[in-house]
XYZ file of C-alpha atoms in Angstrom:
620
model
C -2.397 42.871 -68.992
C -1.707 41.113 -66.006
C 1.120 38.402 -65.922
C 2.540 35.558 -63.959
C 6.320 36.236 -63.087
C 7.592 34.416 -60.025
C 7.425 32.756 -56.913
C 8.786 34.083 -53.581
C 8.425 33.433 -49.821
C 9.156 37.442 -49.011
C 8.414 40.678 -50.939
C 10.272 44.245 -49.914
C 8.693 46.976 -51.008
C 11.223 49.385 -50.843
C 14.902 49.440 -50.534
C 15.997 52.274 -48.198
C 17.644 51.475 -44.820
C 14.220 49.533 -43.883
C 13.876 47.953 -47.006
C 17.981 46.597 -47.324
C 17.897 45.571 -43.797
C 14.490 43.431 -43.928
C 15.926 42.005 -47.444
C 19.416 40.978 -46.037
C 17.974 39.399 -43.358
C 15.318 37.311 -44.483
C 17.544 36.158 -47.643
C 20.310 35.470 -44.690
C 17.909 33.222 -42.694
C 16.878 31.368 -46.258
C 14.038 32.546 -47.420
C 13.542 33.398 -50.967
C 13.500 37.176 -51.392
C 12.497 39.931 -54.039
C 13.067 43.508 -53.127
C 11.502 46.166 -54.994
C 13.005 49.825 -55.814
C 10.806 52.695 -57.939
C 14.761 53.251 -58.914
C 17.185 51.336 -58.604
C 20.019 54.348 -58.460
C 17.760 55.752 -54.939
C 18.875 52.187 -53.132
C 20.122 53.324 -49.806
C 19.690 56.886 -50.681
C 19.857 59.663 -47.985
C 18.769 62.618 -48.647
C 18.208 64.448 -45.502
C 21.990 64.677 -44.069
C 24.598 62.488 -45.467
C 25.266 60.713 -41.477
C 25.091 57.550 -40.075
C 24.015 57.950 -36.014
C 23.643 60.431 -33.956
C 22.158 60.738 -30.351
C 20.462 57.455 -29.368
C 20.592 56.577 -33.143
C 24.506 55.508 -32.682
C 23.051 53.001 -29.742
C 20.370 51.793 -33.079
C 23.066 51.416 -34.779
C 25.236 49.464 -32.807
C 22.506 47.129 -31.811
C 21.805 46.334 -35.609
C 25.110 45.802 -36.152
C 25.619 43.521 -32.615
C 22.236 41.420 -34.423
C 23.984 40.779 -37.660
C 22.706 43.308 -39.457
C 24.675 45.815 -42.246
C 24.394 49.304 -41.487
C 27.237 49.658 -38.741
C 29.419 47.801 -41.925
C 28.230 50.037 -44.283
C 28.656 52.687 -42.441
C 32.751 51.717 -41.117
C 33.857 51.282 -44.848
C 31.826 54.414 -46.610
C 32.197 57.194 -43.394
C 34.760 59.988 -43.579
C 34.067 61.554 -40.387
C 33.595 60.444 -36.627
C 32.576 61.983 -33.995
C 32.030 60.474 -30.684
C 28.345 63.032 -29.266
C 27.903 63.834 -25.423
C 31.526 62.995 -24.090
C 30.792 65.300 -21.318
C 28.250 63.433 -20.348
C 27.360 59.737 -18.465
C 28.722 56.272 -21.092
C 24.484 56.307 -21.141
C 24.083 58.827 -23.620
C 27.381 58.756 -25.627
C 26.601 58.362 -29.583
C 28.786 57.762 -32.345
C 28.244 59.756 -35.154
C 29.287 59.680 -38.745
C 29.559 61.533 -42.334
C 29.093 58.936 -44.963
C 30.275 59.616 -48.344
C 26.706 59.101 -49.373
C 27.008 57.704 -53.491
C 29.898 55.520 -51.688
C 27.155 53.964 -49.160
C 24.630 53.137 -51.652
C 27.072 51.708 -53.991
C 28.196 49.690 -51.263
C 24.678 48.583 -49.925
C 22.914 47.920 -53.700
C 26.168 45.491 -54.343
C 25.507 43.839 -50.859
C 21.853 43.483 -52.233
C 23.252 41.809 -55.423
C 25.542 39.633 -54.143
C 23.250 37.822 -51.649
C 22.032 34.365 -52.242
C 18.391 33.855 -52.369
C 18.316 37.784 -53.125
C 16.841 39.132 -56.295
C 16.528 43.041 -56.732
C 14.132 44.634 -59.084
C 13.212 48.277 -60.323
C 9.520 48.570 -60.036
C 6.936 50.113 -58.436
C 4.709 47.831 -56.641
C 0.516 48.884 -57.075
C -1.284 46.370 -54.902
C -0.923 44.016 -52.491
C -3.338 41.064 -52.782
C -5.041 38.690 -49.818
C -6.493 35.282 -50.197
C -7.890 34.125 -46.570
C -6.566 36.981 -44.674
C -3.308 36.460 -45.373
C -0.972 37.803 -48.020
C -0.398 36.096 -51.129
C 0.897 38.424 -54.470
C 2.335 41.590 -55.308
C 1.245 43.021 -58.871
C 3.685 45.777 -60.325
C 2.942 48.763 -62.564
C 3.876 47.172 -65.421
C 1.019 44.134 -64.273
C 3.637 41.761 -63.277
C 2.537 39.315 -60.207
C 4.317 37.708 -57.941
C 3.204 34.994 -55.777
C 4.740 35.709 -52.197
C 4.260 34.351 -48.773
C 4.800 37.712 -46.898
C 5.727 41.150 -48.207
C 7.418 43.779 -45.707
C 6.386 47.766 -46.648
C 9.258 50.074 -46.503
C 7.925 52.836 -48.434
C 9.695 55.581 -46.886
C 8.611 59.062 -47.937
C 7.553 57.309 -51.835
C 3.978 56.672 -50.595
C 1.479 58.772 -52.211
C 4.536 61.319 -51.989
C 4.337 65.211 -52.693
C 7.258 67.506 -52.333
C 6.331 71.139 -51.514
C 8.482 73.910 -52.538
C 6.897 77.184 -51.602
C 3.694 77.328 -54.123
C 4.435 74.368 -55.647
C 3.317 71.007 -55.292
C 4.739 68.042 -57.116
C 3.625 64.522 -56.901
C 7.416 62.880 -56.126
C 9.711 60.851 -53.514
C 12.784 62.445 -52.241
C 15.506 63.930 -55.053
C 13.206 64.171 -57.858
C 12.411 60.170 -57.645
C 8.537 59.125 -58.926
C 6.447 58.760 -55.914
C 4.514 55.580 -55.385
C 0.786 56.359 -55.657
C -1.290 53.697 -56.238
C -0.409 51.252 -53.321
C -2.036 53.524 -50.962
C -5.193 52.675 -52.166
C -4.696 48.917 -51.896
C -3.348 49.373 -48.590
C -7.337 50.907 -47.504
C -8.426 48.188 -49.302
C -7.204 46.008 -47.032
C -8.735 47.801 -43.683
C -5.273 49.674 -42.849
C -5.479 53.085 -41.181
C -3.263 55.531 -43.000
C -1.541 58.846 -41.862
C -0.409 61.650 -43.721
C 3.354 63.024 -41.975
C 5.473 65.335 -43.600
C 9.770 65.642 -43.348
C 11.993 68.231 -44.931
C 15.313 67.975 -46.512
C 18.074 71.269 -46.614
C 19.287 73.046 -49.351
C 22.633 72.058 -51.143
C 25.201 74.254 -52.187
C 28.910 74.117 -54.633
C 31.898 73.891 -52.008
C 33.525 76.395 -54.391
C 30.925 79.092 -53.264
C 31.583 79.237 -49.727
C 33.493 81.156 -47.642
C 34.935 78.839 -44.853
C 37.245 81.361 -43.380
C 34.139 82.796 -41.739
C 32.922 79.317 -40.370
C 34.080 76.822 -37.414
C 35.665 73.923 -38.543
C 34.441 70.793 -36.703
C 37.172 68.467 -36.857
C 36.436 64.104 -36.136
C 37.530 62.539 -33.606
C 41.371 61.854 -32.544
C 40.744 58.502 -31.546
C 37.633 56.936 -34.058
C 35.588 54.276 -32.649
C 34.114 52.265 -35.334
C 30.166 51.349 -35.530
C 30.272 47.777 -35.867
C 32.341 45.549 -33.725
C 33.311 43.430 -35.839
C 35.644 46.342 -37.588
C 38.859 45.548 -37.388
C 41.119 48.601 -38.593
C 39.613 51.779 -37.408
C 37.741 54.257 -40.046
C 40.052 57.012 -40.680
C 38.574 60.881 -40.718
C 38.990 62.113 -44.596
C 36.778 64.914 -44.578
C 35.657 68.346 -42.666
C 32.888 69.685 -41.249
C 31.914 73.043 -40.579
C 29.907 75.586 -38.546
C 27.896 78.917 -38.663
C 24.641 80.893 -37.854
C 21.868 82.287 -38.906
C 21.695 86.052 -38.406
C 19.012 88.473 -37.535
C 18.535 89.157 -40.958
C 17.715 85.306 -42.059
C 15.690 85.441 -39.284
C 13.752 88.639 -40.569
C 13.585 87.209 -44.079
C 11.326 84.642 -42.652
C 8.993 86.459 -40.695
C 8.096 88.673 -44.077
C 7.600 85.871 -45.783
C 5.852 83.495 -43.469
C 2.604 84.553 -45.547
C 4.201 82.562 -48.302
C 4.806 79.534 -46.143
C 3.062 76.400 -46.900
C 3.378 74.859 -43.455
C 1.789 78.196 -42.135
C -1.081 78.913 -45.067
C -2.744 75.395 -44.283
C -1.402 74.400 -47.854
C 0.876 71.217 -45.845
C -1.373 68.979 -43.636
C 0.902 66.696 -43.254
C 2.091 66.620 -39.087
C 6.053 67.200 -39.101
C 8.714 66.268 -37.384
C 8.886 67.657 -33.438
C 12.709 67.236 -33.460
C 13.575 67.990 -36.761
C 11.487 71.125 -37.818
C 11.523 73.391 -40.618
C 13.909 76.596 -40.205
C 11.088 78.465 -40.256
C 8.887 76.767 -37.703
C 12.287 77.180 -35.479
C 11.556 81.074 -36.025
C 8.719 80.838 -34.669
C 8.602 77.878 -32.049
C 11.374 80.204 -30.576
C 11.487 83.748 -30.861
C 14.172 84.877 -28.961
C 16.288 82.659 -30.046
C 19.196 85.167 -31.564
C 21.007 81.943 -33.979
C 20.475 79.162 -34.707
C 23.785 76.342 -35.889
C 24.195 75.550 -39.593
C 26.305 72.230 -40.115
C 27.965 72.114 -43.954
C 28.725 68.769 -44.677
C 30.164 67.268 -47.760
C 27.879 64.885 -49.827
C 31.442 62.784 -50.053
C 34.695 62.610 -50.843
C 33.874 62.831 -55.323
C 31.339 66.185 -54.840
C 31.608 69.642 -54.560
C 27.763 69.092 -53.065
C 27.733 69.966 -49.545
C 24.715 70.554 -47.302
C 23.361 73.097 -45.113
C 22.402 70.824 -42.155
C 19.509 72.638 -39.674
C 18.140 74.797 -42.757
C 15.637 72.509 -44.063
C 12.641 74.737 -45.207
C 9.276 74.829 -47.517
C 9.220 78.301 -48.429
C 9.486 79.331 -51.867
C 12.937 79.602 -54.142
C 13.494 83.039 -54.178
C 13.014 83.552 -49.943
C 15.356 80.488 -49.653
C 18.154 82.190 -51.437
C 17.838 85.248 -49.795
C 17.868 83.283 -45.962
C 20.585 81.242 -47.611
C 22.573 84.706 -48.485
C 22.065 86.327 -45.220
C 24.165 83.554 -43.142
C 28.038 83.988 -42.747
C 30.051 82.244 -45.739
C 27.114 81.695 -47.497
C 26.681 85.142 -48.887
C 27.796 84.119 -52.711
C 26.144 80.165 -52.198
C 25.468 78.347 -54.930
C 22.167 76.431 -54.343
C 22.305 73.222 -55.760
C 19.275 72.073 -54.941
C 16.384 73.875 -53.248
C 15.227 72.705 -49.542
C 11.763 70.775 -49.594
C 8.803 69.760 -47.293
C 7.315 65.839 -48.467
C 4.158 64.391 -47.560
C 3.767 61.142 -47.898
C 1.424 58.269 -46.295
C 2.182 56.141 -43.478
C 0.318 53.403 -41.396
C -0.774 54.313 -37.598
C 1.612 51.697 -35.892
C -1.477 51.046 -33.326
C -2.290 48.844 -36.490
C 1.265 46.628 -36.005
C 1.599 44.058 -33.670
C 5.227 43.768 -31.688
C 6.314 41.602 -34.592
C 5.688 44.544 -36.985
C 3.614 42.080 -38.561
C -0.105 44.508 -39.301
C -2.963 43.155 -36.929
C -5.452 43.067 -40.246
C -3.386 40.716 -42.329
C -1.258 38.618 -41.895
C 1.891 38.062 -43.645
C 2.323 41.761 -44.182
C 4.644 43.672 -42.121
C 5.765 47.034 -42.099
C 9.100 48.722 -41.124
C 10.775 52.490 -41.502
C 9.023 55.657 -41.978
C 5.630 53.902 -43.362
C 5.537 52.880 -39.644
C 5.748 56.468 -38.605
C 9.236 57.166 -37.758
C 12.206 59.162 -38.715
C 15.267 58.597 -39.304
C 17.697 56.140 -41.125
C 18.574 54.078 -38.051
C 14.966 53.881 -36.843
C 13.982 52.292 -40.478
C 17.359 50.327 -40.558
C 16.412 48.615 -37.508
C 12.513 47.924 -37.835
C 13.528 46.963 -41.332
C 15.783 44.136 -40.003
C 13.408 43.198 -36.989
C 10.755 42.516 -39.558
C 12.833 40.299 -41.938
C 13.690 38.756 -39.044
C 10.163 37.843 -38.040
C 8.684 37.604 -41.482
C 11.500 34.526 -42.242
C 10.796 33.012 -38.817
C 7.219 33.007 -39.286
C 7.624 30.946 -42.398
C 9.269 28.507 -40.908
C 6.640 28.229 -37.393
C 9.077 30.227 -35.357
C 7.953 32.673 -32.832
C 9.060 36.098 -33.275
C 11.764 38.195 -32.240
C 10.241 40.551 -29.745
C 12.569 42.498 -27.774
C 11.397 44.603 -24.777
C 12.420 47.534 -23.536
C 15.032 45.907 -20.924
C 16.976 44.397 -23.848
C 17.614 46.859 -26.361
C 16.910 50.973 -27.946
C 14.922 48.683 -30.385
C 12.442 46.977 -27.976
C 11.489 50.777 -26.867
C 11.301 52.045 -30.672
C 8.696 49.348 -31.625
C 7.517 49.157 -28.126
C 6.606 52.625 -28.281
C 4.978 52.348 -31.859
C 2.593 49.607 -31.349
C 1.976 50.283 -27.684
C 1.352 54.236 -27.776
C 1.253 55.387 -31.407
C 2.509 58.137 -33.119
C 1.004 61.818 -34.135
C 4.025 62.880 -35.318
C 7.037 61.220 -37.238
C 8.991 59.571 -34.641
C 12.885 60.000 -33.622
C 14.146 57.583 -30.988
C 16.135 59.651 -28.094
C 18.004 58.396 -25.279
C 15.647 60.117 -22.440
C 12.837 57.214 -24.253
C 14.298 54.162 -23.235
C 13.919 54.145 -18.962
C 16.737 51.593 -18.681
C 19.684 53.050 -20.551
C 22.494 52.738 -18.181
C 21.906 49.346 -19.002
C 21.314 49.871 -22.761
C 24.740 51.399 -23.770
C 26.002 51.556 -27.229
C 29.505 49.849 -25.992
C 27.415 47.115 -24.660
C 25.056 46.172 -27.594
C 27.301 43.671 -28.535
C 26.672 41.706 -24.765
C 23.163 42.232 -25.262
C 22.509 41.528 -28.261
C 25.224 39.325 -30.260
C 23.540 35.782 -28.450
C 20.683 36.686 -29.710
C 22.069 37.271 -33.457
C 23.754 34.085 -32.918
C 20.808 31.827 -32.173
C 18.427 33.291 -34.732
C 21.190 32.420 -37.432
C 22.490 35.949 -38.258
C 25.654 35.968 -36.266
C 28.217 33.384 -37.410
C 29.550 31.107 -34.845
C 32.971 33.108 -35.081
C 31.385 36.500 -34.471
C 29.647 35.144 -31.292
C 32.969 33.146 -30.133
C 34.969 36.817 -30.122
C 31.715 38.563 -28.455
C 32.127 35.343 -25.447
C 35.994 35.698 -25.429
C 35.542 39.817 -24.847
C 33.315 39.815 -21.858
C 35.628 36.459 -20.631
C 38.611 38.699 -20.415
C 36.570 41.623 -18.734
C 35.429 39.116 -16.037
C 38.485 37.576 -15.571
C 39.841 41.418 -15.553
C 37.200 42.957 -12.533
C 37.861 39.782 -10.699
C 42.056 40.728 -10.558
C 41.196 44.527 -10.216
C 38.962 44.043 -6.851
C 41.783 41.548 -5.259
C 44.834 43.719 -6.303
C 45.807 46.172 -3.611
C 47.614 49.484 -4.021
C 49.593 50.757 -0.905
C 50.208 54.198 0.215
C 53.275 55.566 -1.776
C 54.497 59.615 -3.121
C 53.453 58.736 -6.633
C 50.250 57.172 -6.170
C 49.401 60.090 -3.200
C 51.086 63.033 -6.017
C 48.221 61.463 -8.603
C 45.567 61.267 -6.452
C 45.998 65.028 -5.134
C 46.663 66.158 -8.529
C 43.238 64.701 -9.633
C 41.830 66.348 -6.741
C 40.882 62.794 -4.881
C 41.819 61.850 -1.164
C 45.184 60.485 -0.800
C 45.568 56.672 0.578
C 45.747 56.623 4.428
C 46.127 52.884 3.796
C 45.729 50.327 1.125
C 42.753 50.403 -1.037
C 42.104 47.715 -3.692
C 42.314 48.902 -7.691
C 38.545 48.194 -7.930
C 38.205 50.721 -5.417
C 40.210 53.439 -6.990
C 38.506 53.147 -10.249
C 35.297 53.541 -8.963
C 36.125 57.199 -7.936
C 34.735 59.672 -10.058
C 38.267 61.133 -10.826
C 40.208 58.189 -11.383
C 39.659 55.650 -14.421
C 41.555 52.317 -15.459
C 44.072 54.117 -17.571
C 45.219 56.474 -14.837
C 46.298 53.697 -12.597
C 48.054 51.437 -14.986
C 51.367 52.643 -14.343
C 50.815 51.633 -10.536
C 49.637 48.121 -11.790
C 52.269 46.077 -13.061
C 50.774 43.033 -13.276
C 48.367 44.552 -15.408
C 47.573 42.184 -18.266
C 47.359 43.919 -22.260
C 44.171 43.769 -23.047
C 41.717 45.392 -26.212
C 40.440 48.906 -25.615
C 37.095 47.317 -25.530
C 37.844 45.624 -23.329
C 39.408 47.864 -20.488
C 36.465 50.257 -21.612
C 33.989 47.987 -20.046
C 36.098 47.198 -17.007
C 36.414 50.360 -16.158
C 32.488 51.061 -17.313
C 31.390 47.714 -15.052
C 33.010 48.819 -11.885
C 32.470 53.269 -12.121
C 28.647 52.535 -12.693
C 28.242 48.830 -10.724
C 25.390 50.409 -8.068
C 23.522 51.963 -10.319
C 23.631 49.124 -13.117
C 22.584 46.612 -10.322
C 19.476 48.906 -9.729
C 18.197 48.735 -13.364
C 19.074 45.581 -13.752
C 16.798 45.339 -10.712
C 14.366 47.779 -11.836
C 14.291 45.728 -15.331
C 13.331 42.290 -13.278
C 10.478 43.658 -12.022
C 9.172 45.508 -15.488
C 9.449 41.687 -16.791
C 7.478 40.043 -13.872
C 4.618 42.303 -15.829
C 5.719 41.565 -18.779
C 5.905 37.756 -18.245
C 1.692 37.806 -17.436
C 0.423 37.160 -21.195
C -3.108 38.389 -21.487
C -5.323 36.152 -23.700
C -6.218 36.499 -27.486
C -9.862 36.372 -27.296
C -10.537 38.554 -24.142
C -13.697 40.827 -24.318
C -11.855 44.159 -22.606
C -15.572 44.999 -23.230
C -16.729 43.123 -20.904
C -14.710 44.079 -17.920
C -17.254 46.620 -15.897
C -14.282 46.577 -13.320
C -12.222 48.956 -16.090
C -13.043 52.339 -16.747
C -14.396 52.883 -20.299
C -11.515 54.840 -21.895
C -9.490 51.688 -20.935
C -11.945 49.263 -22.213
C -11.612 50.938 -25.225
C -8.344 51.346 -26.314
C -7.325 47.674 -24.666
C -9.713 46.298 -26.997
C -7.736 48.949 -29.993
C -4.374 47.776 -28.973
C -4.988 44.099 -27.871
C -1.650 43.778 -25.905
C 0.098 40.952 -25.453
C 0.743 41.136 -21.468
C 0.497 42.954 -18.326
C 3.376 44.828 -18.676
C 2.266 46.459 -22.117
C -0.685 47.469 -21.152
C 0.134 49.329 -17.983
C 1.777 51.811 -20.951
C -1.651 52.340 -23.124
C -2.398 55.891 -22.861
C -5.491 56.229 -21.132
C -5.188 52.727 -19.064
C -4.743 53.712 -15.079
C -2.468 52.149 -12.483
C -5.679 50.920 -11.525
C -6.638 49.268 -14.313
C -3.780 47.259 -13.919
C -4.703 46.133 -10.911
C -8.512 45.779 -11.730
C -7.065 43.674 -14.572
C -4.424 41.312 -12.188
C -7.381 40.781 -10.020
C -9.156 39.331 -12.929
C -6.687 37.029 -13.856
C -5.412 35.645 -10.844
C -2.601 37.400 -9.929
């Protein structure tokens, strides 16, 4: 029997990274909020690799952090292992990465959840979602509670309509034996919403007392830890170790007699996986002459002997895992823990979101995380917090936060969603986002922090500091490109020893910076009057003046992507209508229904001429 409960402005279904992000954030900006869990123990959870960032997901990270969101705090007082990814290469692709004590995390994100005003939290499962006028106005619960709400934001995860898939056997569930979430599916058609069916996979787990580690590489953090969020103060400190093997021939043989028994292979999983994150056995055979591939163990935290084997995620059946888990160096006498699994689970076609994440059917309802068709904690984390952003705006008559693809790794995630689509769960990379010279992770803070600060997330303190940083860099490449260095042994016995041309005469310290072998620490101790400043702030100095051309080019490049993107294209027009556009473009402008120019010049199947068929119509 059906009952009244409560009012609320915003309902979260869900509260993994998507679902805590989009609840902090619209409680933060004053809405009323009620975020639902099928368990309230799974807040936060992570079971696919206990890590916070990554490649390009460090950047995510630090841009939901620079925004006011929680994850780069979360992650700086739960982590016990840094490591800084791609040092070898350009400041565009360096990620910070991180092993998160992962029961420490949740606890610390469901208490964030409880202690935030306007906040309520609530174990339930959410059935149906229900409309009045085409716009959202109650959730109903399995237990037939209803809740009058305003807007509700999915973050389902991997819950929806959920099956895990152990070799032969199929079992309705989320992620770590958690009830799946099966009826809202339904309601979800019900309401004219195209639905996918992806699939993920999650590694075994073995007992740290099982494994030989004198026949693995350690992988020891960083020296030097650089914290996610910048508002960190004291610097994360490495408590725990990481370590390294292979697979051999023979776990490579093991699954080639058993592919037979493989559900991904048998037709058994329809579900589309992962492209970047496949099963161990779709590795095998994506890449045959591959001779290893890397294991990563990684403690489950700093209270478990639970450790997991990162890379070894797999569907096939019990008995074949322990063998493949047996054949790998130090793993000979492993104690599975828990047995690797595939999950299916539903998800919307983002084609069906507008750039607010807010669904083009109905409005009010948003979606964020991997029922949006990504992967990925930081992917959810930050669609999660875009969407409470926009659902608490739009309650209020605000426009939305859209960001583009000049701005931030987040425009291009939700750019790419609602713009292209998906066929496959999505992982944001750094060779995605065109402009990322410009979109570093040391510089989310410039980027982004004003922004945080005038949509009410970033306290006026936060945004002073972020102002008084970049102040001091200014002030700090304006001394730098006056100050000259003359000729002199020392300078000349660097120079040659960092295999640079010695001074025939004096060059300015701007100059000598920019070379590829020098940096701003090298020449300090020729540069007395060289003021103490942060870390961060020499970092970007020296960042600002090594990379100045090529900045000034995408920040050039970036103008011109927003002269498109600055030509809105109206509501109402009939794309159908338009004989000057070929037919596939007709089409899928009509499907899409961009918002300008600039977006869609990047629909599949709409030409550079198009585009210019399309100016011509309006004007331009």
């Amino acid at each position: 029997m059906d009952f009244f409960a409560g009012n609320y402005d915003i309902a979260v279904i869900g509260a993994g990274h998507a679902g805590i992000e989009a609840a902090l954030a619209g409680a933060r900006l004053g809405a009323s909020v009620i975020c639902f869990t099928i368990n309230l123990d799974a807040v936060g959870n992570m079971p696919c690799n206990p890590a916070v960032g990554g490649t390009a997901k460090g950047h995510l990270v630090r841009e939901i952090d620079a925004l006011g969101g929680e994850m780069g705090r979360a992650a700086d007082a739960t982590c016990i292992q840094y490591r800084m990814l791609n040092r070898g290469k350009g400041p565009a692709v360096h990620s910070l990465r991180a092993q998160a004590d992962r029961r420490a995390y949740q606890a610390y994100m469901k208490h964030q959840l409880e202690l935030t005003p306007n906040l309520a939290l609530k174990q339930a499962e959410v059935v149906s979602i229900g409309v009045q006028d085409g716009r959202v106005s109650f959730v109903k619960t399995h237990t037939g509670a209803k809740f009058s709400v305003r807007a509700v934001i999915v973050c389902s995860g991997t819950y929806l309509s959920g099956t895990t898939i152990i070799g032969p056997v199929f079992q309705p569930g989320g992620p770590d034996g958690m009830f799946p979430a099966n009826a809202l599916s339904d309601s979800l058609r019900s309401l004219g919403l195209p639905l996918l069916r992806f699939k993920t996979g999650t590694p075994a787990r073995i007992n740290r007392k099982s494994v030989d580690f004198s026949q693995m590489e350690p992988q020891y953090g960083d020296d030097e830890v650089v914290p996610f969020s910048f508002s960190t103060q004291t610097p994360p400190e490495n408590r725990a170790l990481c370590y390294l093997t292979y697979s051999t021939e023979k776990t490579h043989q093991i699954v080639r007699d058993n592919l037979h028994r493989s559900p991904l292979y048998s037709g058994k999983i329809t579900g589309v996986g992962p492209r970047y994150c496949p099963s161990f056995e779709d590795k095998i055979v994506r890449f045959p002459d591959k001779k290893r591939h890397q294991f990563f163990i990684e403690p489950m935290g700093l209270n478990t002997e639970e450790m997991y084997i990162q890379g070894l995620s797999s569907s096939l059946p019990e008995d074949v895992q322990i063998e493949m888990i047996h054949s790998v160096p130090g793993l000979e006498h492993a104690e599975i823990m828990r047995s690797a699994y595939a999950i299916e689970y539903d998800c919307i076609d983002p084609l069906a979101l507008k750039p607010s994440l807010e669904t083009k059917a109905v409005a009010g309802l948003y979606g964020a995380g991997q029922f949006n068709g990504t992967s990925g904690y930081e992917e959810a984390a930050g669609q999660g917090l875009i969407a409470g952003i926009n659902a608490a705006r739009a309650l209020t008559g605000l426009p939305p936060l859209v960001l583009d693809r000049g701005q931030a790794y987040l425009g291009v995630l939700i750019d790419d969603l609602v713009t292209k689509g998906t066929n496959e769960p999505y992982r944001m990379m750094t060779s995605r986002a065109e402009y990322r010279l410009v979109l570093r992770q040391d510089n989310a803070d410039f980027r982004l922090t004003p922004i945080g600060h005038e949509i009410g997330l970033v306290s006026d303190a936060q945004y002073e500091g972020v102002l008084e940083k970049y102040r001091l860099v200014n002030l700090e490449l304006a001394r730098v490109s006056k100050t000259h260095l003359a000729p002199s042994p020392e300078l000349d016995a660097l120079l040659v020893s960092r295999e640079t041309v010695p001074l025939k005469s004096g060059a300015s310290l701007a100059d000598l910076i920019r070379r590829p072998q020098l940096n701003y620490a090298l020449l300090a101790p020729f540069d007395p009057a060289r003021p103490a400043l942060p870390l961060a702030v020499c970092e970007q100095v020296d960042l600002s003046l090594k990379y100045e051309g090529y900045i000034e080019r995408q920040l050039a490049q970036i103008e011109q992507f927003r002269r498109l993107e600055s030509t809105p294209l109206p509501d109402d027009l009939d794309y159908a209508s338009l004989q000057m556009l070929r037919i596939e473009a007709r089409q899928k402008l009509n499907q899409i229904r961009p918002r300008s120019v600039g977006q869609a010049s990047r629909i599949s199947g709409v030409s550079p001429a198009d585009i210019t068929a399309l100016l011509l119509y309006l004007g331009h």
